[in-house]
Every structure is written in C-alpha cells, then in structure tokens.
Amino acid sequence: VGLKVCTDALAMGCSCVKSTAVEDATLQPPRGSGWASGSKKGLPPPSGVIAKKVTQAASTRVLALRECGLKQLPVGATGAELANLRTADLSANTLKELPEACSVWSGLQTLLCSQNALTELPSSIGQLASLQKLALSENQLRTLPVELSQLGKLKTLQLDSNCLGKGSLPPDVFGGTLSRALEELDLSANGLEELPSSIAGLVVLQRLVLSRNRLLQLPAGLGELVELQYLDASDNLLSTLPDGFLVKLKSLSELWLKGNPMDRMKLQEAPGFNAFLERRKQRLDAKIDANVVGRVDLTVCGLE
C-alpha cells in the first residue's frame, strides 16, 4: 500500500513522505547475519523470520521490526509475554494503525514508528507509562489523542512531516503529566496554522522545532518556557515576535527565523535581543573551545 501524500503538501509545508529525521541504527540487522544478508535489497524478510523476531523479543526486550514490509503488527507482538519490552522499532513499514492492545507494552521506553502510514494513534498509547521517546516522523497523522498528555516520562516527541495541519489538535494534548516531562518536541512540516494552547505549559521543554509550517504568529505563551534553549521557527509566515518574547526566554541561545517575512533590523531592536546575542556567543564559544563546531552561521537568526 503506497503512502498517500497530502495534496497541497508543498504549499502548506505538510510532508507525509520525506524528512531528515534519523532513527537509531542499532536496531537494524547487522551485515552478514539473518535474512538481510541473503535477501535482495528492499525485500521484506520471510514470515518465519518475523515470527522469530517476535519470539526473541521476550528475552531481548527489543522488538526489531524495521523494514519488514508490515501492514499490521504480527501475531504475538502484543502478547502478555512482551509486557517487559523496552524498545520497539516499527519504522519504515506500511502500518496504517497501531492496535489498542499495544498498551500491553507497559515497560516500553522507546517506540519508533517513523516512515509508516499512520493516520491516528490509539487512545491506549496513554497507558505506556514508561515511554521516554516516541518517534512518529513521516506518517499521515491528522490529529493526536489527548491521552498523550498522560505520558509523564516522555522526554522526546518527534512529529515532523505529518499532516497535523489538516485535522485538529486537542487543546490539552500537551497538558497533564506530559507537561512536566517533555524536553524535545518537533512539529515541523505539518502545515500548522496555529498551535495547541497547552504547548505553553511545557515547563521543562528545551528544544522546540516549528519550521516549515504556516504560522502567522507565535503564541505569547511560549515566552513562559523558561527552560527553552533552542527554537526553530524558520520557513513560516512570521512578521514579528510576541511582545517581550526574548526578555522572558532567559535560557534561549539558539533561534532560527529564516524564510519568514521578518525585518532583521526590527528584530535587533526588540527588548532582550542583546542578552540573547550574548547567550548565543557563549554557546558558540563553548563549542569552539570544545572543538565540536563545524560551519558557523553568523547571520542574525538566519535572517539576511
């Protein structure tokens, strides 16, 4: 089943197919072992190999089903014997849904479901109380269940390259116990014209990516994210920042605004901008001193 691409994907920044998200390579079959070494490139493994992977997961606590040509989860994948699963990699298949029975993965810490055909998530995902990373890049999601707000240990949520701008997001989707746990959120390339109000309550958020959407303005409430260090709002329709935005964000040291109809000179005159530049300089100096920096973009927040 091929992936359905949003009809106005390019116009709205909604991408259901391509993304730059990189998932953990450690779960891919090693060269020279298993089905990968004896199969033609691109072909899924035989059903017997998939069944073996499910059986092994009970002892390894890793369900490695990346690139297996799956249209649905195999038999046994949500059995009680996998309740202690730690990692599930379901990336690069053609899954249209996750079953409600995935709630059995009560000990799951990492769930990788990027590059599938998901249009929605089961409400039972809120029962994955141990989940720390949820990767859903490059799907066809149009909405999110409010039960996501129950994930009180989730630190990283990747939702880039979906179609969330085509549907509607519950106002409280980023509320609940999630609001006190989430540190990284990627909503880029979704065609979003507005953000859920609960995003302003993510009190420990450090990294927020909103690029390639259709945002006319950023919510003033984002100024309350006092732990925010990185904000990418490039390639939107922003002409200004909320009043006092840079004054409130005292941890912000990296801000990207390229591709917006924003006046660079007015940005430089905004209250708090000089303090932001000093934090930016300190961050770059630290990278240079540690010899870990590559090419440095010296433009003002990416604006010419």
PDB file of C-alpha atoms in Angstrom:
ATOM      1  CA  VAL A   1       0.000   0.000   0.000  1.00  0.00           C
ATOM      2  CA  GLY A   2       1.610   3.241  -1.079  1.00  0.00           C
ATOM      3  CA  LEU A   3       1.758   6.291   1.115  1.00  0.00           C
ATOM      4  CA  LYS A   4      -0.878   8.917   0.383  1.00  0.00           C
ATOM      5  CA  VAL A   5       0.731  12.337   0.023  1.00  0.00           C
ATOM      6  CA  CYS A   6      -1.180  15.427   1.143  1.00  0.00           C
ATOM      7  CA  THR A   7      -2.484  17.141  -1.982  1.00  0.00           C
ATOM      8  CA  ASP A   8      -1.075  20.511  -1.076  1.00  0.00           C
ATOM      9  CA  ALA A   9       1.952  19.250   0.813  1.00  0.00           C
ATOM     10  CA  LEU A  10       4.405  21.675  -0.721  1.00  0.00           C
ATOM     11  CA  ALA A  11       2.146  24.682  -0.317  1.00  0.00           C
ATOM     12  CA  MET A  12       1.367  24.023   3.319  1.00  0.00           C
ATOM     13  CA  GLY A  13       4.665  22.564   4.455  1.00  0.00           C
ATOM     14  CA  CYS A  14       2.839  19.292   5.139  1.00  0.00           C
ATOM     15  CA  SER A  15       5.053  16.376   4.197  1.00  0.00           C
ATOM     16  CA  CYS A  16       3.846  12.818   4.600  1.00  0.00           C
ATOM     17  CA  VAL A  17       6.829  11.221   2.926  1.00  0.00           C
ATOM     18  CA  LYS A  18      10.210  12.892   3.250  1.00  0.00           C
ATOM     19  CA  SER A  19      12.047  14.042   6.355  1.00  0.00           C
ATOM     20  CA  THR A  20      15.545  14.414   7.717  1.00  0.00           C
ATOM     21  CA  ALA A  21      14.764  12.531  10.927  1.00  0.00           C
ATOM     22  CA  VAL A  22      17.330   9.835  11.721  1.00  0.00           C
ATOM     23  CA  GLU A  23      16.384   6.886  13.888  1.00  0.00           C
ATOM     24  CA  ASP A  24      18.609   4.609  15.905  1.00  0.00           C
ATOM     25  CA  ALA A  25      20.669   2.451  13.573  1.00  0.00           C
ATOM     26  CA  THR A  26      21.499  -0.012  16.297  1.00  0.00           C
ATOM     27  CA  LEU A  27      18.269  -1.923  15.765  1.00  0.00           C
ATOM     28  CA  GLN A  28      18.937  -2.686  12.102  1.00  0.00           C
ATOM     29  CA  PRO A  29      20.090  -6.218  11.215  1.00  0.00           C
ATOM     30  CA  PRO A  30      23.892  -6.420  11.109  1.00  0.00           C
ATOM     31  CA  ARG A  31      25.602  -7.191   7.831  1.00  0.00           C
ATOM     32  CA  GLY A  32      26.148 -10.827   7.102  1.00  0.00           C
ATOM     33  CA  SER A  33      23.539 -12.067   9.550  1.00  0.00           C
ATOM     34  CA  GLY A  34      19.895 -13.047   9.462  1.00  0.00           C
ATOM     35  CA  TRP A  35      17.633 -12.512   6.493  1.00  0.00           C
ATOM     36  CA  ALA A  36      19.326  -9.284   5.359  1.00  0.00           C
ATOM     37  CA  SER A  37      22.484 -11.000   4.099  1.00  0.00           C
ATOM     38  CA  GLY A  38      20.698 -13.444   1.840  1.00  0.00           C
ATOM     39  CA  SER A  39      17.797 -11.366   0.526  1.00  0.00           C
ATOM     40  CA  LYS A  40      17.561  -8.927  -2.304  1.00  0.00           C
ATOM     41  CA  LYS A  41      17.702  -5.315  -1.188  1.00  0.00           C
ATOM     42  CA  GLY A  42      14.274  -3.916  -0.387  1.00  0.00           C
ATOM     43  CA  LEU A  43      12.512  -7.254   0.086  1.00  0.00           C
ATOM     44  CA  PRO A  44      10.882  -7.944   3.472  1.00  0.00           C
ATOM     45  CA  PRO A  45      12.039 -10.975   5.467  1.00  0.00           C
ATOM     46  CA  PRO A  46      10.053 -14.241   5.306  1.00  0.00           C
ATOM     47  CA  SER A  47       7.172 -14.595   7.757  1.00  0.00           C
ATOM     48  CA  GLY A  48       9.134 -17.207   9.693  1.00  0.00           C
ATOM     49  CA  VAL A  49      11.906 -14.696  10.355  1.00  0.00           C
ATOM     50  CA  ILE A  50       9.395 -12.117  11.588  1.00  0.00           C
ATOM     51  CA  ALA A  51       7.840 -14.683  13.936  1.00  0.00           C
ATOM     52  CA  LYS A  52      11.315 -15.467  15.282  1.00  0.00           C
ATOM     53  CA  LYS A  53      11.955 -11.778  15.929  1.00  0.00           C
ATOM     54  CA  VAL A  54       8.740 -11.582  17.956  1.00  0.00           C
ATOM     55  CA  THR A  55       9.696 -14.667  19.963  1.00  0.00           C
ATOM     56  CA  GLN A  56      13.214 -13.370  20.639  1.00  0.00           C
ATOM     57  CA  ALA A  57      11.823 -10.035  21.849  1.00  0.00           C
ATOM     58  CA  ALA A  58      10.524 -11.710  25.007  1.00  0.00           C
ATOM     59  CA  SER A  59      14.123 -12.314  26.128  1.00  0.00           C
ATOM     60  CA  THR A  60      15.989  -9.422  24.450  1.00  0.00           C
ATOM     61  CA  ARG A  61      13.228  -6.924  25.268  1.00  0.00           C
ATOM     62  CA  VAL A  62      13.818  -5.371  21.837  1.00  0.00           C
ATOM     63  CA  LEU A  63      11.196  -5.798  19.102  1.00  0.00           C
ATOM     64  CA  ALA A  64      13.202  -5.098  15.930  1.00  0.00           C
ATOM     65  CA  LEU A  65      10.758  -4.970  13.018  1.00  0.00           C
ATOM     66  CA  ARG A  66      12.169  -2.127  10.946  1.00  0.00           C
ATOM     67  CA  GLU A  67      11.705  -2.506   7.170  1.00  0.00           C
ATOM     68  CA  CYS A  68       9.763  -5.749   7.402  1.00  0.00           C
ATOM     69  CA  GLY A  69       7.015  -4.814   4.935  1.00  0.00           C
ATOM     70  CA  LEU A  70       4.387  -4.890   7.680  1.00  0.00           C
ATOM     71  CA  LYS A  71       0.825  -3.719   7.044  1.00  0.00           C
ATOM     72  CA  GLN A  72      -0.142  -4.692  10.578  1.00  0.00           C
ATOM     73  CA  LEU A  73       1.666  -5.964  13.648  1.00  0.00           C
ATOM     74  CA  PRO A  74       2.449  -9.685  13.512  1.00  0.00           C
ATOM     75  CA  VAL A  75       0.728 -12.239  15.715  1.00  0.00           C
ATOM     76  CA  GLY A  76       2.167 -12.247  19.215  1.00  0.00           C
ATOM     77  CA  ALA A  77       3.623  -8.736  19.043  1.00  0.00           C
ATOM     78  CA  THR A  78       1.148  -7.538  21.660  1.00  0.00           C
ATOM     79  CA  GLY A  79       1.121 -10.713  23.728  1.00  0.00           C
ATOM     80  CA  ALA A  80       1.438 -10.647  27.505  1.00  0.00           C
ATOM     81  CA  GLU A  81       4.944 -12.118  27.265  1.00  0.00           C
ATOM     82  CA  LEU A  82       6.138  -8.789  25.778  1.00  0.00           C
ATOM     83  CA  ALA A  83       4.921  -6.685  28.701  1.00  0.00           C
ATOM     84  CA  ASN A  84       8.556  -6.061  29.699  1.00  0.00           C
ATOM     85  CA  LEU A  85       9.580  -4.827  26.241  1.00  0.00           C
ATOM     86  CA  ARG A  86      11.985  -1.877  26.394  1.00  0.00           C
ATOM     87  CA  THR A  87      12.302  -0.879  22.731  1.00  0.00           C
ATOM     88  CA  ALA A  88      10.018  -1.380  19.722  1.00  0.00           C
ATOM     89  CA  ASP A  89      11.296  -0.353  16.293  1.00  0.00           C
ATOM     90  CA  LEU A  90       8.461  -0.472  13.765  1.00  0.00           C
ATOM     91  CA  SER A  91       9.968   2.110  11.406  1.00  0.00           C
ATOM     92  CA  ALA A  92       9.816   2.018   7.608  1.00  0.00           C
ATOM     93  CA  ASN A  93       6.823  -0.289   7.183  1.00  0.00           C
ATOM     94  CA  THR A  94       3.319   0.488   5.850  1.00  0.00           C
ATOM     95  CA  LEU A  95       1.399   0.366   9.120  1.00  0.00           C
ATOM     96  CA  LYS A  96      -1.871   2.292   8.965  1.00  0.00           C
ATOM     97  CA  GLU A  97      -2.622   1.912  12.652  1.00  0.00           C
ATOM     98  CA  LEU A  98      -1.309   0.696  15.957  1.00  0.00           C
ATOM     99  CA  PRO A  99      -3.654  -1.635  17.850  1.00  0.00           C
ATOM    100  CA  GLU A 100      -5.205  -0.652  21.158  1.00  0.00           C
ATOM    101  CA  ALA A 101      -3.519  -3.791  22.508  1.00  0.00           C
ATOM    102  CA  CYS A 102      -0.127  -2.047  22.363  1.00  0.00           C
ATOM    103  CA  SER A 103      -0.961  -0.911  25.902  1.00  0.00           C
ATOM    104  CA  VAL A 104       0.440  -4.295  26.999  1.00  0.00           C
ATOM    105  CA  TRP A 105       3.925  -2.791  26.497  1.00  0.00           C
ATOM    106  CA  SER A 106       3.793  -1.285  29.973  1.00  0.00           C
ATOM    107  CA  GLY A 107       7.587  -1.208  30.347  1.00  0.00           C
ATOM    108  CA  LEU A 108       8.297   0.305  26.907  1.00  0.00           C
ATOM    109  CA  GLN A 109      10.806   3.171  26.934  1.00  0.00           C
ATOM    110  CA  THR A 110      11.396   3.758  23.204  1.00  0.00           C
ATOM    111  CA  LEU A 111       8.806   3.469  20.424  1.00  0.00           C
ATOM    112  CA  LEU A 112       9.989   4.141  16.863  1.00  0.00           C
ATOM    113  CA  CYS A 113       7.201   4.313  14.282  1.00  0.00           C
ATOM    114  CA  SER A 114       8.545   6.736  11.696  1.00  0.00           C
ATOM    115  CA  GLN A 115       8.040   6.196   7.954  1.00  0.00           C
ATOM    116  CA  ASN A 116       4.707   4.414   8.081  1.00  0.00           C
ATOM    117  CA  ALA A 117       1.167   5.359   7.021  1.00  0.00           C
ATOM    118  CA  LEU A 118      -0.395   6.097  10.411  1.00  0.00           C
ATOM    119  CA  THR A 119      -3.350   8.488  10.312  1.00  0.00           C
ATOM    120  CA  GLU A 120      -4.114   8.343  14.031  1.00  0.00           C
ATOM    121  CA  LEU A 121      -2.875   6.842  17.275  1.00  0.00           C
ATOM    122  CA  PRO A 122      -4.802   4.590  19.673  1.00  0.00           C
ATOM    123  CA  SER A 123      -6.003   6.183  22.882  1.00  0.00           C
ATOM    124  CA  SER A 124      -4.292   3.339  24.746  1.00  0.00           C
ATOM    125  CA  ILE A 125      -0.921   4.905  23.954  1.00  0.00           C
ATOM    126  CA  GLY A 126      -1.503   6.964  27.073  1.00  0.00           C
ATOM    127  CA  GLN A 127      -1.022   3.776  29.092  1.00  0.00           C
ATOM    128  CA  LEU A 128       2.641   3.429  28.086  1.00  0.00           C
ATOM    129  CA  ALA A 129       3.675   4.972  31.370  1.00  0.00           C
ATOM    130  CA  SER A 130       7.418   4.240  30.991  1.00  0.00           C
ATOM    131  CA  LEU A 131       7.773   5.728  27.495  1.00  0.00           C
ATOM    132  CA  GLN A 132      10.658   8.190  27.137  1.00  0.00           C
ATOM    133  CA  LYS A 133      10.977   8.559  23.354  1.00  0.00           C
ATOM    134  CA  LEU A 134       8.220   8.467  20.729  1.00  0.00           C
ATOM    135  CA  ALA A 135       9.222   8.860  17.063  1.00  0.00           C
ATOM    136  CA  LEU A 136       6.349   9.348  14.607  1.00  0.00           C
ATOM    137  CA  SER A 137       8.060  11.253  11.799  1.00  0.00           C
ATOM    138  CA  GLU A 138       6.911  10.800   8.200  1.00  0.00           C
ATOM    139  CA  ASN A 139       3.435   9.443   8.735  1.00  0.00           C
ATOM    140  CA  GLN A 140      -0.003  10.831   7.812  1.00  0.00           C
ATOM    141  CA  LEU A 141      -1.207  11.831  11.274  1.00  0.00           C
ATOM    142  CA  ARG A 142      -4.010  14.410  11.193  1.00  0.00           C
ATOM    143  CA  THR A 143      -4.675  14.535  14.921  1.00  0.00           C
ATOM    144  CA  LEU A 144      -3.337  13.258  18.229  1.00  0.00           C
ATOM    145  CA  PRO A 145      -5.178  11.612  21.119  1.00  0.00           C
ATOM    146  CA  VAL A 146      -5.470  13.728  24.236  1.00  0.00           C
ATOM    147  CA  GLU A 147      -4.221  10.653  26.113  1.00  0.00           C
ATOM    148  CA  LEU A 148      -0.699  11.636  25.065  1.00  0.00           C
ATOM    149  CA  SER A 149      -0.869  14.069  27.961  1.00  0.00           C
ATOM    150  CA  GLN A 150      -0.726  11.062  30.330  1.00  0.00           C
ATOM    151  CA  LEU A 151       2.848  10.156  29.321  1.00  0.00           C
ATOM    152  CA  GLY A 152       4.604  11.507  32.386  1.00  0.00           C
ATOM    153  CA  LYS A 153       8.086  10.196  31.468  1.00  0.00           C
ATOM    154  CA  LEU A 154       8.167  11.135  27.776  1.00  0.00           C
ATOM    155  CA  LYS A 155      11.197  13.329  27.032  1.00  0.00           C
ATOM    156  CA  THR A 156      11.344  13.286  23.216  1.00  0.00           C
ATOM    157  CA  LEU A 157       8.387  13.528  20.825  1.00  0.00           C
ATOM    158  CA  GLN A 158       9.054  13.586  17.065  1.00  0.00           C
ATOM    159  CA  LEU A 159       6.002  14.502  14.975  1.00  0.00           C
ATOM    160  CA  ASP A 160       7.685  16.131  11.986  1.00  0.00           C
ATOM    161  CA  SER A 161       6.468  15.533   8.438  1.00  0.00           C
ATOM    162  CA  ASN A 162       2.879  14.601   9.196  1.00  0.00           C
ATOM    163  CA  CYS A 163      -0.423  16.260   8.284  1.00  0.00           C
ATOM    164  CA  LEU A 164      -1.495  17.717  11.628  1.00  0.00           C
ATOM    165  CA  GLY A 165      -2.483  20.970   9.937  1.00  0.00           C
ATOM    166  CA  LYS A 166      -5.143  19.048   8.024  1.00  0.00           C
ATOM    167  CA  GLY A 167      -7.008  18.000  11.144  1.00  0.00           C
ATOM    168  CA  SER A 168      -7.341  19.425  14.624  1.00  0.00           C
ATOM    169  CA  LEU A 169      -5.280  19.009  17.761  1.00  0.00           C
ATOM    170  CA  PRO A 170      -6.929  18.816  21.201  1.00  0.00           C
ATOM    171  CA  PRO A 171      -6.098  21.985  23.170  1.00  0.00           C
ATOM    172  CA  ASP A 172      -4.849  19.899  26.112  1.00  0.00           C
ATOM    173  CA  VAL A 173      -2.776  17.387  24.133  1.00  0.00           C
ATOM    174  CA  PHE A 174       0.468  18.713  25.692  1.00  0.00           C
ATOM    175  CA  GLY A 175      -1.002  19.127  29.177  1.00  0.00           C
ATOM    176  CA  GLY A 176      -1.243  16.661  32.057  1.00  0.00           C
ATOM    177  CA  THR A 177       1.855  14.924  33.351  1.00  0.00           C
ATOM    178  CA  LEU A 178       3.456  15.254  29.905  1.00  0.00           C
ATOM    179  CA  SER A 179       3.821  18.994  30.507  1.00  0.00           C
ATOM    180  CA  ARG A 180       6.318  18.311  33.294  1.00  0.00           C
ATOM    181  CA  ALA A 181       8.387  15.764  31.354  1.00  0.00           C
ATOM    182  CA  LEU A 182       8.769  16.705  27.678  1.00  0.00           C
ATOM    183  CA  GLU A 183      12.169  18.186  26.775  1.00  0.00           C
ATOM    184  CA  GLU A 184      12.195  17.951  22.954  1.00  0.00           C
ATOM    185  CA  LEU A 185       9.274  18.491  20.557  1.00  0.00           C
ATOM    186  CA  ASP A 186       9.409  18.513  16.748  1.00  0.00           C
ATOM    187  CA  LEU A 187       6.272  19.690  14.920  1.00  0.00           C
ATOM    188  CA  SER A 188       7.968  20.767  11.692  1.00  0.00           C
ATOM    189  CA  ALA A 189       6.455  20.255   8.228  1.00  0.00           C
ATOM    190  CA  ASN A 190       2.849  19.767   9.293  1.00  0.00           C
ATOM    191  CA  GLY A 191       1.071  22.690   7.620  1.00  0.00           C
ATOM    192  CA  LEU A 192       0.109  24.072  11.036  1.00  0.00           C
ATOM    193  CA  GLU A 193      -1.545  27.493  11.172  1.00  0.00           C
ATOM    194  CA  GLU A 194      -1.833  27.537  14.956  1.00  0.00           C
ATOM    195  CA  LEU A 195      -0.527  25.638  17.962  1.00  0.00           C
ATOM    196  CA  PRO A 196      -2.433  23.988  20.828  1.00  0.00           C
ATOM    197  CA  SER A 197      -2.645  26.273  23.850  1.00  0.00           C
ATOM    198  CA  SER A 198      -1.144  23.572  26.082  1.00  0.00           C
ATOM    199  CA  ILE A 199       2.231  23.916  24.334  1.00  0.00           C
ATOM    200  CA  ALA A 200       2.850  26.968  26.527  1.00  0.00           C
ATOM    201  CA  GLY A 201       2.685  24.736  29.604  1.00  0.00           C
ATOM    202  CA  LEU A 202       5.652  22.505  28.712  1.00  0.00           C
ATOM    203  CA  VAL A 203       7.662  23.796  31.645  1.00  0.00           C
ATOM    204  CA  VAL A 204      10.856  21.754  31.065  1.00  0.00           C
ATOM    205  CA  LEU A 205      10.925  21.977  27.246  1.00  0.00           C
ATOM    206  CA  GLN A 206      14.439  22.701  25.972  1.00  0.00           C
ATOM    207  CA  ARG A 207      14.139  22.205  22.224  1.00  0.00           C
ATOM    208  CA  LEU A 208      11.181  23.175  20.005  1.00  0.00           C
ATOM    209  CA  VAL A 209      11.093  22.821  16.203  1.00  0.00           C
ATOM    210  CA  LEU A 210       8.232  24.541  14.368  1.00  0.00           C
ATOM    211  CA  SER A 211       9.828  25.081  10.962  1.00  0.00           C
ATOM    212  CA  ARG A 212       8.064  24.592   7.607  1.00  0.00           C
ATOM    213  CA  ASN A 213       4.545  25.350   8.790  1.00  0.00           C
ATOM    214  CA  ARG A 214       2.133  28.230   8.084  1.00  0.00           C
ATOM    215  CA  LEU A 215       2.265  30.045  11.401  1.00  0.00           C
ATOM    216  CA  LEU A 216       1.364  33.733  11.210  1.00  0.00           C
ATOM    217  CA  GLN A 217       2.403  34.325  14.807  1.00  0.00           C
ATOM    218  CA  LEU A 218       3.882  32.503  17.755  1.00  0.00           C
ATOM    219  CA  PRO A 219       1.704  32.181  20.875  1.00  0.00           C
ATOM    220  CA  ALA A 220       2.655  34.730  23.515  1.00  0.00           C
ATOM    221  CA  GLY A 221       2.560  31.841  25.992  1.00  0.00           C
ATOM    222  CA  LEU A 222       5.772  30.419  24.521  1.00  0.00           C
ATOM    223  CA  GLY A 223       7.514  33.155  26.449  1.00  0.00           C
ATOM    224  CA  GLU A 224       6.737  31.161  29.598  1.00  0.00           C
ATOM    225  CA  LEU A 225       9.012  28.293  28.508  1.00  0.00           C
ATOM    226  CA  VAL A 226      11.864  29.376  30.746  1.00  0.00           C
ATOM    227  CA  GLU A 227      13.956  26.244  30.064  1.00  0.00           C
ATOM    228  CA  LEU A 228      13.794  26.647  26.261  1.00  0.00           C
ATOM    229  CA  GLN A 229      17.282  26.759  24.730  1.00  0.00           C
ATOM    230  CA  TYR A 230      16.585  26.074  21.040  1.00  0.00           C
ATOM    231  CA  LEU A 231      13.718  27.366  18.898  1.00  0.00           C
ATOM    232  CA  ASP A 232      13.475  26.835  15.147  1.00  0.00           C
ATOM    233  CA  ALA A 233      10.534  28.716  13.615  1.00  0.00           C
ATOM    234  CA  SER A 234      12.052  29.115  10.165  1.00  0.00           C
ATOM    235  CA  ASP A 235      10.023  28.952   6.944  1.00  0.00           C
ATOM    236  CA  ASN A 236       6.727  30.176   8.364  1.00  0.00           C
ATOM    237  CA  LEU A 237       4.770  33.418   7.852  1.00  0.00           C
ATOM    238  CA  LEU A 238       6.009  35.300  10.916  1.00  0.00           C
ATOM    239  CA  SER A 239       6.483  39.053  10.653  1.00  0.00           C
ATOM    240  CA  THR A 240       7.254  39.709  14.327  1.00  0.00           C
ATOM    241  CA  LEU A 241       7.748  38.072  17.715  1.00  0.00           C
ATOM    242  CA  PRO A 242       5.334  38.466  20.652  1.00  0.00           C
ATOM    243  CA  ASP A 243       5.985  41.456  22.924  1.00  0.00           C
ATOM    244  CA  GLY A 244       8.703  40.781  25.467  1.00  0.00           C
ATOM    245  CA  PHE A 245       9.377  37.348  23.951  1.00  0.00           C
ATOM    246  CA  LEU A 246      13.174  37.484  24.207  1.00  0.00           C
ATOM    247  CA  VAL A 247      13.072  39.104  27.632  1.00  0.00           C
ATOM    248  CA  LYS A 248      11.193  36.155  29.102  1.00  0.00           C
ATOM    249  CA  LEU A 249      13.161  33.382  27.400  1.00  0.00           C
ATOM    250  CA  LYS A 250      16.276  33.734  29.520  1.00  0.00           C
ATOM    251  CA  SER A 251      17.677  30.308  28.544  1.00  0.00           C
ATOM    252  CA  LEU A 252      17.258  30.755  24.771  1.00  0.00           C
ATOM    253  CA  SER A 253      20.620  30.709  22.978  1.00  0.00           C
ATOM    254  CA  GLU A 254      19.641  29.485  19.504  1.00  0.00           C
ATOM    255  CA  LEU A 255      16.819  30.994  17.428  1.00  0.00           C
ATOM    256  CA  TRP A 256      16.148  30.393  13.735  1.00  0.00           C
ATOM    257  CA  LEU A 257      13.753  32.593  11.777  1.00  0.00           C
ATOM    258  CA  LYS A 258      14.945  32.344   8.173  1.00  0.00           C
ATOM    259  CA  GLY A 259      12.286  32.161   5.491  1.00  0.00           C
ATOM    260  CA  ASN A 260       9.896  34.467   7.367  1.00  0.00           C
ATOM    261  CA  PRO A 261       8.801  37.975   6.263  1.00  0.00           C
ATOM    262  CA  MET A 262      10.562  39.476   9.282  1.00  0.00           C
ATOM    263  CA  ASP A 263      12.610  42.673   9.382  1.00  0.00           C
ATOM    264  CA  ARG A 264      16.066  41.909  10.756  1.00  0.00           C
ATOM    265  CA  MET A 265      16.618  45.466  11.961  1.00  0.00           C
ATOM    266  CA  LYS A 266      13.373  45.464  13.949  1.00  0.00           C
ATOM    267  CA  LEU A 267      14.306  42.126  15.483  1.00  0.00           C
ATOM    268  CA  GLN A 268      17.630  43.552  16.636  1.00  0.00           C
ATOM    269  CA  GLU A 269      15.771  46.408  18.335  1.00  0.00           C
ATOM    270  CA  ALA A 270      13.481  44.052  20.266  1.00  0.00           C
ATOM    271  CA  PRO A 271      13.816  44.111  24.076  1.00  0.00           C
ATOM    272  CA  GLY A 272      16.043  41.287  25.271  1.00  0.00           C
ATOM    273  CA  PHE A 273      17.802  40.825  21.923  1.00  0.00           C
ATOM    274  CA  ASN A 274      21.254  41.903  23.165  1.00  0.00           C
ATOM    275  CA  ALA A 275      21.044  39.478  26.083  1.00  0.00           C
ATOM    276  CA  PHE A 276      20.057  36.737  23.643  1.00  0.00           C
ATOM    277  CA  LEU A 277      23.093  37.563  21.463  1.00  0.00           C
ATOM    278  CA  GLU A 278      25.377  37.255  24.478  1.00  0.00           C
ATOM    279  CA  ARG A 279      23.995  33.800  25.309  1.00  0.00           C
ATOM    280  CA  ARG A 280      24.381  32.826  21.643  1.00  0.00           C
ATOM    281  CA  LYS A 281      28.028  33.981  21.710  1.00  0.00           C
ATOM    282  CA  GLN A 282      28.723  31.992  24.865  1.00  0.00           C
ATOM    283  CA  ARG A 283      27.193  28.867  23.298  1.00  0.00           C
ATOM    284  CA  LEU A 284      29.301  29.215  20.141  1.00  0.00           C
ATOM    285  CA  ASP A 285      32.461  29.960  22.127  1.00  0.00           C
ATOM    286  CA  ALA A 286      31.886  26.817  24.186  1.00  0.00           C
ATOM    287  CA  LYS A 287      31.552  24.723  21.043  1.00  0.00           C
ATOM    288  CA  ILE A 288      34.684  26.229  19.533  1.00  0.00           C
ATOM    289  CA  ASP A 289      36.647  25.647  22.739  1.00  0.00           C
ATOM    290  CA  ALA A 290      35.469  22.031  22.759  1.00  0.00           C
ATOM    291  CA  ASN A 291      36.427  21.697  19.087  1.00  0.00           C
ATOM    292  CA  VAL A 292      32.992  20.296  18.211  1.00  0.00           C
ATOM    293  CA  VAL A 293      31.675  23.053  15.961  1.00  0.00           C
ATOM    294  CA  GLY A 294      31.562  22.902  12.171  1.00  0.00           C
ATOM    295  CA  ARG A 295      30.321  25.663   9.909  1.00  0.00           C
ATOM    296  CA  VAL A 296      29.016  28.611  11.929  1.00  0.00           C
ATOM    297  CA  ASP A 297      26.080  30.653  10.593  1.00  0.00           C
ATOM    298  CA  LEU A 298      26.778  34.223  11.709  1.00  0.00           C
ATOM    299  CA  THR A 299      23.595  35.698  10.246  1.00  0.00           C
ATOM    300  CA  VAL A 300      21.107  37.103  12.738  1.00  0.00           C
ATOM    301  CA  CYS A 301      18.812  34.148  13.449  1.00  0.00           C
ATOM    302  CA  GLY A 302      19.183  33.119   9.818  1.00  0.00           C
ATOM    303  CA  LEU A 303      17.815  36.445   8.546  1.00  0.00           C
ATOM    304  CA  GLU A 304      19.746  38.304   5.858  1.00  0.00           C
TER     305      GLU A 304
END
